[in-house]
Short mmCIF file of C-alpha atoms in Angstrom, two decimals:
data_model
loop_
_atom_site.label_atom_id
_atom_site.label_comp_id
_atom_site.label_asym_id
_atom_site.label_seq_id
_atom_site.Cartn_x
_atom_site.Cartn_y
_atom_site.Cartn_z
CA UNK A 300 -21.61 13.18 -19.68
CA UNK A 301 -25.48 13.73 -19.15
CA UNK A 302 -25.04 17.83 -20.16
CA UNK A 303 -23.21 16.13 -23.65
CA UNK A 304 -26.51 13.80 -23.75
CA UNK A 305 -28.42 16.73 -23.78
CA UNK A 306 -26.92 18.37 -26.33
CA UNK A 307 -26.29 15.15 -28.65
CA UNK A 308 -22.32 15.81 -28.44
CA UNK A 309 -21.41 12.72 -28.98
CA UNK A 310 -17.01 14.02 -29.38
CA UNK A 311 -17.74 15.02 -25.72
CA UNK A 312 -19.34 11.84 -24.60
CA UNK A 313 -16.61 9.97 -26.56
CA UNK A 314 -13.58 11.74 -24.33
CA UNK A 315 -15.51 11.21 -21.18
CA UNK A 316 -15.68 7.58 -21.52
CA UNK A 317 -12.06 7.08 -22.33
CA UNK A 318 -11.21 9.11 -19.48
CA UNK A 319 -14.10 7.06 -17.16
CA UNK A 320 -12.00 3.84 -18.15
CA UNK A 321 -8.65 5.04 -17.16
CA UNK A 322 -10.03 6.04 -14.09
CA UNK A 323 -11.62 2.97 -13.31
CA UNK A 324 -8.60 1.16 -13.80
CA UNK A 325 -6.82 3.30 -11.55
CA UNK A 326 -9.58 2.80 -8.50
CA UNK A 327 -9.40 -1.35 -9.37
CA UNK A 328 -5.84 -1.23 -8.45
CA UNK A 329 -5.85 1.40 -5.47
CA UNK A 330 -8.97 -0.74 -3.77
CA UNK A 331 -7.26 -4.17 -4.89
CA UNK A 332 -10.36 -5.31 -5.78
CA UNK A 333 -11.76 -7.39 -9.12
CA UNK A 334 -15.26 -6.29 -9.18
CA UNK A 335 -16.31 -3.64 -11.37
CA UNK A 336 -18.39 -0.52 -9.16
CA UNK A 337 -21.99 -0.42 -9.62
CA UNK A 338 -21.95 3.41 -10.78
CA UNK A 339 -19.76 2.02 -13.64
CA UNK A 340 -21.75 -0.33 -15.22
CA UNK A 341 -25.24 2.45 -14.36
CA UNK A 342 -23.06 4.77 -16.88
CA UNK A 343 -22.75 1.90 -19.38
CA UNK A 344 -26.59 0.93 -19.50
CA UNK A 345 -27.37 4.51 -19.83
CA UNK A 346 -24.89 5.06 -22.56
CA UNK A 347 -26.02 2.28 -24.37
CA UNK A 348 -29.64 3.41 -24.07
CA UNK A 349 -28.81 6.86 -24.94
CA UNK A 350 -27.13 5.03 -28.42
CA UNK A 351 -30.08 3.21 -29.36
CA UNK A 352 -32.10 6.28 -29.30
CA UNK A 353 -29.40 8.14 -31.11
CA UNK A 354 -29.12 5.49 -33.65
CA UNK A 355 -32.83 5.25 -34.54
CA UNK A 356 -33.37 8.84 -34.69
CA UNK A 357 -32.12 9.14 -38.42
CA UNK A 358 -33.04 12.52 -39.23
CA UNK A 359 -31.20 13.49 -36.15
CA UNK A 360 -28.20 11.64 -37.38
CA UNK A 361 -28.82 13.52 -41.15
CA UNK A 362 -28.50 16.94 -38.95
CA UNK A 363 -25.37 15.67 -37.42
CA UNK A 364 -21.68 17.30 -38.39
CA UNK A 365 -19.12 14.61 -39.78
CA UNK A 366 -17.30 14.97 -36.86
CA UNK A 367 -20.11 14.04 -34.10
CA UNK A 368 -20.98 11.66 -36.53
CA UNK A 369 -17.74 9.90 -36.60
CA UNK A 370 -17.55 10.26 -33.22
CA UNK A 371 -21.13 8.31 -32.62
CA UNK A 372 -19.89 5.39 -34.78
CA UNK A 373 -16.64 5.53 -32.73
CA UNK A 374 -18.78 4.90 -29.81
CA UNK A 375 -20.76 2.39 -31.08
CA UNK A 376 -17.74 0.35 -31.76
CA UNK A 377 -16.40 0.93 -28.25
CA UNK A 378 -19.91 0.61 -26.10
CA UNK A 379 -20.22 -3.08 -28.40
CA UNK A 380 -16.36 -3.88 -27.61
CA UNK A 381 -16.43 -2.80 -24.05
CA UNK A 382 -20.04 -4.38 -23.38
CA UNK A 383 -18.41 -7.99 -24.46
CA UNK A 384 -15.15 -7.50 -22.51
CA UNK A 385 -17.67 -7.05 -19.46
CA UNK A 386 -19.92 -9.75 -19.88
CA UNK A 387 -16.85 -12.20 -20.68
CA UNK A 388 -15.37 -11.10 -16.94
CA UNK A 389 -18.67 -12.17 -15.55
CA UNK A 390 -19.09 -15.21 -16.67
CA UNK A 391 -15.38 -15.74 -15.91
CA UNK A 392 -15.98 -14.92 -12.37
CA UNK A 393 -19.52 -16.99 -11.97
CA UNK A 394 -17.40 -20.06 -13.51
CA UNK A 395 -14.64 -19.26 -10.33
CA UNK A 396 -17.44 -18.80 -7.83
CA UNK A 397 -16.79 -21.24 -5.04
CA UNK A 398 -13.20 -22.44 -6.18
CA UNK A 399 -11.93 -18.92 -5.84
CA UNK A 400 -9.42 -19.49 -3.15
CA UNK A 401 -7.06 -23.31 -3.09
CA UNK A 402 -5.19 -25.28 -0.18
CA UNK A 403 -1.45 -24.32 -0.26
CA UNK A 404 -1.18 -27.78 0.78
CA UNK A 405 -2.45 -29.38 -2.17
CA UNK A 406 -0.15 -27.15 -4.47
CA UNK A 407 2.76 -29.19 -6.52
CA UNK A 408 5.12 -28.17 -8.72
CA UNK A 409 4.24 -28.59 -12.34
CA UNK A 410 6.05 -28.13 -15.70
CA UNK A 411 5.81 -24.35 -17.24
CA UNK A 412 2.54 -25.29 -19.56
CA UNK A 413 0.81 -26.83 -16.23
CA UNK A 414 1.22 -23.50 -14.68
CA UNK A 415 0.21 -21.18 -17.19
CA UNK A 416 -3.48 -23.03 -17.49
CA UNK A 417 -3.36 -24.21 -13.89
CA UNK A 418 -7.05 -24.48 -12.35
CA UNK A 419 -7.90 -24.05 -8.84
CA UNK A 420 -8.05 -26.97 -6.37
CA UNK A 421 -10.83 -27.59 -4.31
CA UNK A 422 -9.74 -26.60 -0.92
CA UNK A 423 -10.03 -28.49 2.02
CA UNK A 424 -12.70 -27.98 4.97
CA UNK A 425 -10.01 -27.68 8.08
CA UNK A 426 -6.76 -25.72 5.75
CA UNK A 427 -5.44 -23.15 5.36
CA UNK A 428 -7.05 -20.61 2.45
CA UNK A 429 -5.23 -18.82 0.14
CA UNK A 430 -6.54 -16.23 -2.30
CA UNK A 431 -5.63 -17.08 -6.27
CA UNK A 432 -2.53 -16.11 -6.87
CA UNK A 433 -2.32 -13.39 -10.20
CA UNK A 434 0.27 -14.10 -13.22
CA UNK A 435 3.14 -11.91 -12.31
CA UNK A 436 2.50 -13.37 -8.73
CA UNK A 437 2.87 -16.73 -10.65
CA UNK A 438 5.77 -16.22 -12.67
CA UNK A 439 7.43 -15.13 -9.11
CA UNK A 440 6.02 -18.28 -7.29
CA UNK A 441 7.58 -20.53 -10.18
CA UNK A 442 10.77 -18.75 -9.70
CA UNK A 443 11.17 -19.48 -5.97
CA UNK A 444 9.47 -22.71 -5.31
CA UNK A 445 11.80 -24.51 -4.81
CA UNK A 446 13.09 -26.47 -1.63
CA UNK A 447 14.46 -23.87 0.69
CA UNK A 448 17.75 -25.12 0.52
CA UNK A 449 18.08 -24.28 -3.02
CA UNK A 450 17.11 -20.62 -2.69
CA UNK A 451 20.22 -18.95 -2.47
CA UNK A 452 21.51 -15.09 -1.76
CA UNK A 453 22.81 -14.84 -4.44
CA UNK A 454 19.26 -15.58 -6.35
CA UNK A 455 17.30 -13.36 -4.38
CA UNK A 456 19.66 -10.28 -4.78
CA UNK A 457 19.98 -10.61 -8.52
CA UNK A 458 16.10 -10.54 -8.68
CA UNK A 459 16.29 -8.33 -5.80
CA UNK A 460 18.41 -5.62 -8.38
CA UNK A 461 16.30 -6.63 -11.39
CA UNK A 462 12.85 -5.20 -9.71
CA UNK A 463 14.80 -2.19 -8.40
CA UNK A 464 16.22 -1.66 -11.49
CA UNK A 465 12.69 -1.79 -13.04
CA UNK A 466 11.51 1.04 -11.16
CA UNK A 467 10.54 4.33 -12.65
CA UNK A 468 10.88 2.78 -15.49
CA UNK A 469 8.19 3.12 -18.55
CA UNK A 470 5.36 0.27 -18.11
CA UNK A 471 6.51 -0.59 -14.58
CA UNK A 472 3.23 -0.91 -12.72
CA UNK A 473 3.86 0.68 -9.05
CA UNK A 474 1.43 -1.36 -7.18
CA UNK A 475 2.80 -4.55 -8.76
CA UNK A 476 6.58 -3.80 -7.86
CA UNK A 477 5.02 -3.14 -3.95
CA UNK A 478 4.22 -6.35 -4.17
CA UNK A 479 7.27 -8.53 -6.27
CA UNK A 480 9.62 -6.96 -3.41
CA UNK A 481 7.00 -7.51 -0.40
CA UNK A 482 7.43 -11.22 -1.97
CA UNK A 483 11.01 -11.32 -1.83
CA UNK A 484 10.86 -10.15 1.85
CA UNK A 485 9.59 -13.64 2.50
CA UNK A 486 12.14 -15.62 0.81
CA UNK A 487 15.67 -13.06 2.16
CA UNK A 488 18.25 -15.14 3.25
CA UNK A 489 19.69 -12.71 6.06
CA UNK A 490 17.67 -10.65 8.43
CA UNK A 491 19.56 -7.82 6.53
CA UNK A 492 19.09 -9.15 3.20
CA UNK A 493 14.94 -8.39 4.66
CA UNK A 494 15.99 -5.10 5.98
CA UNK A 495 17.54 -3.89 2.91
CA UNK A 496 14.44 -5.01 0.82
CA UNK A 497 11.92 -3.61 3.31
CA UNK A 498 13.19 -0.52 3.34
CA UNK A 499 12.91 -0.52 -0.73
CA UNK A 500 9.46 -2.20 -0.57
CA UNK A 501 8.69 1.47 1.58
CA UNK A 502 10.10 3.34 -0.78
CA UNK A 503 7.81 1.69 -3.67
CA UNK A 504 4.81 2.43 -1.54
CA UNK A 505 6.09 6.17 -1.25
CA UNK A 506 6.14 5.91 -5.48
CA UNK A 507 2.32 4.84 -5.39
CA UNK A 508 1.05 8.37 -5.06
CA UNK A 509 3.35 10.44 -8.12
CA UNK A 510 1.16 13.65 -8.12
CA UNK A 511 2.29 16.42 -5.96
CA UNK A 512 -1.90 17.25 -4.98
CA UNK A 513 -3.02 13.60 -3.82
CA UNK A 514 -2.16 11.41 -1.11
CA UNK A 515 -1.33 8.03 -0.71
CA UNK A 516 -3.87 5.30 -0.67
CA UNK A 517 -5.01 5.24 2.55
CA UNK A 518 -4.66 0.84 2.76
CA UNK A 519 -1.13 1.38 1.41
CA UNK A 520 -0.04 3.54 4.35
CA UNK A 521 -1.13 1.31 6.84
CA UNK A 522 1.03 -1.21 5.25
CA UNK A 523 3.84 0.84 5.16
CA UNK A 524 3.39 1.58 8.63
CA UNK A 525 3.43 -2.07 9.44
CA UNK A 526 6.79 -2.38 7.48
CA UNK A 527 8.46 0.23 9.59
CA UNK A 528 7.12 -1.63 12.52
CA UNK A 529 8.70 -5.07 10.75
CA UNK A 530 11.97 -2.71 9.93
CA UNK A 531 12.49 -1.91 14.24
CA UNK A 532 11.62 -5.60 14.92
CA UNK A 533 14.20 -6.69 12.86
CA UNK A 534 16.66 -4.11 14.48
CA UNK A 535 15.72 -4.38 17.67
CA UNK A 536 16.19 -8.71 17.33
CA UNK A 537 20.21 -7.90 15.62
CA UNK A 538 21.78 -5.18 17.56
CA UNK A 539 24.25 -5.91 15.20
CA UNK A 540 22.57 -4.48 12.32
CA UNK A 541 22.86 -0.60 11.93
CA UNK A 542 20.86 1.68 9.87
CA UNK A 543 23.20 4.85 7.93
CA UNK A 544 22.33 6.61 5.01
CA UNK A 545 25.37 8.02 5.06
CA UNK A 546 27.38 4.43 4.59
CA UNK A 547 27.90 3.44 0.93
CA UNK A 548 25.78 0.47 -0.15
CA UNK A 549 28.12 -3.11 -0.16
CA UNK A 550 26.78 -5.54 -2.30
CA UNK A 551 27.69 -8.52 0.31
CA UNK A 552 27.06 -6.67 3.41
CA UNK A 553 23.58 -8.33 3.87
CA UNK A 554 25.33 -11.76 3.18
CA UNK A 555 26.69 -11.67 6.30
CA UNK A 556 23.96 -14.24 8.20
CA UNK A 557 22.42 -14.13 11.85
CA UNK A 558 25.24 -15.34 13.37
CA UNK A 559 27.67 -13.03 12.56
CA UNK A 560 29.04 -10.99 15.24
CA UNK A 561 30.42 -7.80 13.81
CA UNK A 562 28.67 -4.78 12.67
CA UNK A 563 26.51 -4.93 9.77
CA UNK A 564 25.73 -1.63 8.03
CA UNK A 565 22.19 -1.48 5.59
CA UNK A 566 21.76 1.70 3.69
CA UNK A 567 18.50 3.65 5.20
CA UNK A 568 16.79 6.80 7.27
CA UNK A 569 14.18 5.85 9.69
CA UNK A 570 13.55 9.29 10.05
CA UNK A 571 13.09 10.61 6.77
CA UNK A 572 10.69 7.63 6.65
CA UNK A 573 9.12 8.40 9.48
CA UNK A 574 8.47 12.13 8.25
CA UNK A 575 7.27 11.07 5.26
CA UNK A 576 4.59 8.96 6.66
CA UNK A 577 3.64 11.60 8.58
CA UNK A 578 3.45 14.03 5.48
CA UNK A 579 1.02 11.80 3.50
CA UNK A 580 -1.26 11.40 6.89
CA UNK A 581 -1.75 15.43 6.81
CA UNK A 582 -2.23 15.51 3.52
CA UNK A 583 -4.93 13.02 3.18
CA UNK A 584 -6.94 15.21 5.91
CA UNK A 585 -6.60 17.85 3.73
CA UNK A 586 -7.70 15.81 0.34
CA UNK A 587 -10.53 14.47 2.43
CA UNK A 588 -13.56 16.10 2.81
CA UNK A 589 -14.08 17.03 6.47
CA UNK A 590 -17.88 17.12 6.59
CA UNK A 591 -17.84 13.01 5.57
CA UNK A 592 -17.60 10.11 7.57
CA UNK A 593 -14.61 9.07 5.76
CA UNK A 594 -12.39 12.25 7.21
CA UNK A 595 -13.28 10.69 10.61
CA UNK A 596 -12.44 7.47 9.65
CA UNK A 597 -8.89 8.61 8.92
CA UNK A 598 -8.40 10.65 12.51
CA UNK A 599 -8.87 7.20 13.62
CA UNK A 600 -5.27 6.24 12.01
CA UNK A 601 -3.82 9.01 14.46
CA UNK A 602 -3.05 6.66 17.20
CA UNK A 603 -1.07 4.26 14.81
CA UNK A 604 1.61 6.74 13.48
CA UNK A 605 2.06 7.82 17.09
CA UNK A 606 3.26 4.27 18.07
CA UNK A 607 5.53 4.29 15.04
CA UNK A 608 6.71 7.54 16.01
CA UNK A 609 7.20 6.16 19.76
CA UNK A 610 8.97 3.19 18.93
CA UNK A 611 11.37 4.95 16.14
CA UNK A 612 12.44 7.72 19.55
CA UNK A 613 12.86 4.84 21.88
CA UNK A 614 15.18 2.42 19.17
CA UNK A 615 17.15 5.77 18.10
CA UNK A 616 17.49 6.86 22.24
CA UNK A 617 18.91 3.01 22.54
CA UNK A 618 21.75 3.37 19.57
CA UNK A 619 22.35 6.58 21.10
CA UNK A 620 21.00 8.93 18.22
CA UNK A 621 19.88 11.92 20.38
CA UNK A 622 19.91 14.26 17.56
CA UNK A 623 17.27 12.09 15.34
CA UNK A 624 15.25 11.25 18.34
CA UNK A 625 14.66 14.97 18.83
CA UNK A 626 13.63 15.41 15.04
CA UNK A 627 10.92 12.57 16.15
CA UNK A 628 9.82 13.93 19.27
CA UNK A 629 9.03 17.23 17.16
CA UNK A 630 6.67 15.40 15.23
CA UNK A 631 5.00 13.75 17.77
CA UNK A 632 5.07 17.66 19.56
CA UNK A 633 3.47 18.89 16.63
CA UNK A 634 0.13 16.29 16.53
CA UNK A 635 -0.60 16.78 20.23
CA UNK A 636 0.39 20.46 21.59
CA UNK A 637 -3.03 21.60 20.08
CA UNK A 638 -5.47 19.31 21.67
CA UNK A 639 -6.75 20.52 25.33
CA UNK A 640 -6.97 18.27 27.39
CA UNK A 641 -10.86 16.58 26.64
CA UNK A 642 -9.56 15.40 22.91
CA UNK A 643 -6.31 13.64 24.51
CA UNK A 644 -8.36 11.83 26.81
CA UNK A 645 -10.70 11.21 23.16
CA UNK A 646 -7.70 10.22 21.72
CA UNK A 647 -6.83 8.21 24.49
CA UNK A 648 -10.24 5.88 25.22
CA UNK A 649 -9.79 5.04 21.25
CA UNK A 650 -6.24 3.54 20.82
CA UNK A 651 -7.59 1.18 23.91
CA UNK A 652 -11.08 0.46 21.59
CA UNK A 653 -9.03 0.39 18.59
CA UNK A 654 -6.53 -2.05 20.06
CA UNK A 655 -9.41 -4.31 21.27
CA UNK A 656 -10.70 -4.31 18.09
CA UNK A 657 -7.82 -5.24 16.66
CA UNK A 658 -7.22 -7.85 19.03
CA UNK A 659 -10.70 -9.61 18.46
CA UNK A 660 -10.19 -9.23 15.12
CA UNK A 661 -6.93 -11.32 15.07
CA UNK A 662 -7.92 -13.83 16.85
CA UNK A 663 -11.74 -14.44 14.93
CA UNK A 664 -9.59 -14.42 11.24
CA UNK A 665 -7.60 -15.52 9.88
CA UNK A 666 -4.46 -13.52 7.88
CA UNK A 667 -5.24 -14.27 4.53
CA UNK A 668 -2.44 -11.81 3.12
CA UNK A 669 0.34 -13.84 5.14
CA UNK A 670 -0.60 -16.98 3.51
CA UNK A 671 0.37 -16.25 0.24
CA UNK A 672 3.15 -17.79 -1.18
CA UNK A 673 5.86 -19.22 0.95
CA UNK A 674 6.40 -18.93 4.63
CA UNK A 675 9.23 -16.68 5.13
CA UNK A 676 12.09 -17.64 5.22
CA UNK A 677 13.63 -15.06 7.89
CA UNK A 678 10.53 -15.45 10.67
CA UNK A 679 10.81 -11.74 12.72
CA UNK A 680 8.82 -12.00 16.00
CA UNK A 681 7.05 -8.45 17.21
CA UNK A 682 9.35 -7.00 19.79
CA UNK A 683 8.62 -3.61 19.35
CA UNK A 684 4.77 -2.11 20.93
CA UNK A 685 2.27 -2.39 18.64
CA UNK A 686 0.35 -0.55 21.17
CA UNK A 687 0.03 3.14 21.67
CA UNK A 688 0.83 4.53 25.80
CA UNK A 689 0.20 7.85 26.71
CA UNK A 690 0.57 9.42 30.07
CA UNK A 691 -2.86 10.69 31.41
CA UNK A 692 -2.08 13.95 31.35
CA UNK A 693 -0.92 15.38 27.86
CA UNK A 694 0.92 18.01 29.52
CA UNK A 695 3.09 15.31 30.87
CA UNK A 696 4.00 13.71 27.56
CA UNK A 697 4.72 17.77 26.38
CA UNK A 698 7.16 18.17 28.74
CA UNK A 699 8.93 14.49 28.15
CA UNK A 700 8.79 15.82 24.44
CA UNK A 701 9.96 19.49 24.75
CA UNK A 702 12.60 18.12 27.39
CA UNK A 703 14.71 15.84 24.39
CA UNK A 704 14.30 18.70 21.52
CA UNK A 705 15.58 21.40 23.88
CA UNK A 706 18.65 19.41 25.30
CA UNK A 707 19.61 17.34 21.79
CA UNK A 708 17.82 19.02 19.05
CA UNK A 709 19.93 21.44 16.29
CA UNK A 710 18.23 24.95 16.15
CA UNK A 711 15.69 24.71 13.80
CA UNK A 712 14.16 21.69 16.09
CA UNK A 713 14.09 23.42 18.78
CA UNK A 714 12.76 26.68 16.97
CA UNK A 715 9.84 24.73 15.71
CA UNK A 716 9.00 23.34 19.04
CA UNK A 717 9.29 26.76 20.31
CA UNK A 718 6.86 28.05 18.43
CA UNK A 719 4.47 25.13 18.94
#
């Protein structure tokens, strides 16, 4: 945009600040965040300088061919519109500023006009905060809120098949669909009814990155690593409940409650999961820049998908699955056969700081994201290890590796760990 300023093309500057608008729209949702970057609104002060000089040069504009002048009008129009759009979101947010979040506590249901120009409550000292809830979040709160006894399976499927049936679809926003289905995780019925939409809430946040060069937002796949870790709690509390691709999908097989004995069977692959997860990981290294703090930052995540990875082997050695515990122990083979030894004791010493961390942090805040909305219905308790354990040596945990592939692994397994 400044080499267009310097030549007074104003078709080019035009283009650029469509295409700067689409983009920021695109970072808003990716960073979750409401407030407008401070390199955006630099652009729009010195576009709207640049104008003013533009407009009061008028023999300039005399020189000027119909179509950079039609464009320089155009951009008039849209610096003026955009400019009041802006200034009408700050004063919106300065009027919000210190009733931004509201006590759950104090919320009552209303009639359909009450909602739709609800204002925030002032929230109490000693609750419990909740950030302000967004419209689709709304409409979905309206929906459900309702005594718990009221909420049926039978409701929460059919919206259950209406979001699923939304995606892909033209206007569907990705990142809100992640969230409509992580809602309806809270109010499932059956611990499989959960399953089934967790595993379809993963496969949303797959969706969020479409382009075949990018990677997933880095915040989204620590969430989705948290799911999976949600997905073997849940599996781990109802032996019962068994996890095939291969089984065709039964509309009332997640009926079937917490107290029912027999087998249940939910459509999904922990492994191909698991793989993918571990596909977007390498290819955000390779996106990032590795001469920024930022690529460091992301090593960082390295201990996290090994605990997924660890407690996916250890629930698929319990069922019995040799053959898909060998596909995991590959991957696992595959992120540490390279290190020598002084970077696996590196890697070591910082899942115990990381897991510190995370432990401080827990206690000092509270989970603002878990607040929102209902309580859930289905409550899972964390069975599986959050917590990564390694052996001291990393030739030990090579040979515990190579040791599954080699004696339940197909061929291609084992020819991969071969030539790792």
């Amino acid at each position: 945009m400044k080499n267009a300023m310097k030549i007074n093309d104003w078709v080019s500057l035009q283009w650029g600040f469509d295409k700067i608008n689409k983009q920021l729209e695109k970072v808003l949702r990716v960073t979750e965040s409401d407030r407008v970057p401070n390199l955006y609104i630099k652009c729009l002060v010195m576009l709207e300088d640049f104008l003013a000089e533009a407009l009061a040069n008028k023999e300039a504009k005399k020189k000027m061919s119909s179509s950079n002048h039609k464009a320089l009008n155009s951009m008039k129009q849209k610096l003026k519109k955009n400019n009041k759009h802006e200034e009408k979101s700050e004063d919106e947010e300065s009027d919000r500023s210190g009733s931004e979040f509201e006590d759950p506590s104090q919320i009552a249901e209303s009639s359909d006009e009450d909602d739709d120009r609800e204002e925030p409550e002032d929230a109490a000292a000693d609750g419990a905060w909740e950030k302000k809830l967004s419209k689709k979040d709304k409409l979905m709160d309206r929906e459900f809120k309702k005594d718990p006894s009221e909420i049926t399976w039978d409701t929460v499927s059919k919206k259950f098949k209406e979001v699923v049936a939304a995606r892909g679809g033209k206007g569907t926003g990705r990142f809100e669909q992640v969230e409509q289905l992580t809602f309806l995780t809270k109010v499932a019925k059956t611990p499989a009814q959960k399953l089934e939409i967790l595993f379809s809430v993963i496969s949303a946040q797959f969706d969020v990155n479409p382009g075949l060069s990018g990677h997933m937002p880095i915040n989204v796949w620590k969430k989705c690593v948290q799911n999976m870790l949600v997905i073997l709690d849940i599996l781990v509390q109802y032996p019962n409940i068994v996890v095939d691709d291969m089984v065709e999908p039964d509309q009332n097989e997640t009926q079937k409650g917490a107290d029912y004995n027999g087998t249940i069977r939910v459509w999904g692959n922990l492994v191909a999961f698991l793989e993918r997860i571990d596909i977007e990981f390498f290819k955000s290294l390779q996106c990032i820049d590795p001469h920024t703090r930022e690529y460091v930052e992301r090593l960082r995540d390295e201990p996290m998908f090994l605990v997924l990875a660890q407690n996916v082997r250890e629930y698929l050695e319990c069922v019995g699955d040799l053959k898909s515990a060998a596909k995991v122990a590959l991957r696992r083979v595959e992120l540490i056969y390279y290190k020598p030894q002084e970077v696996y004791d590196a890697m070591r010493k910082l899942a115990e700081l990381s897991e510190a961390a995370d432990a401080e942090k827990d206690g000092d805040e509270p989970k603002v994201e878990e607040s929102r909305g209902p309580s859930a219905f289905v409550v899972t308790p964390e069975l599986v290890s959050w917590k990564p354990t390694f052996p001291e040596n990393s030739r030990a945990l090579m040979d515990i590796l190579v040791s599954l592939i080699y004696k339940n692994g197909d061929e291609r397994t084992k020819a991969r760990a071969m030539l790792s």
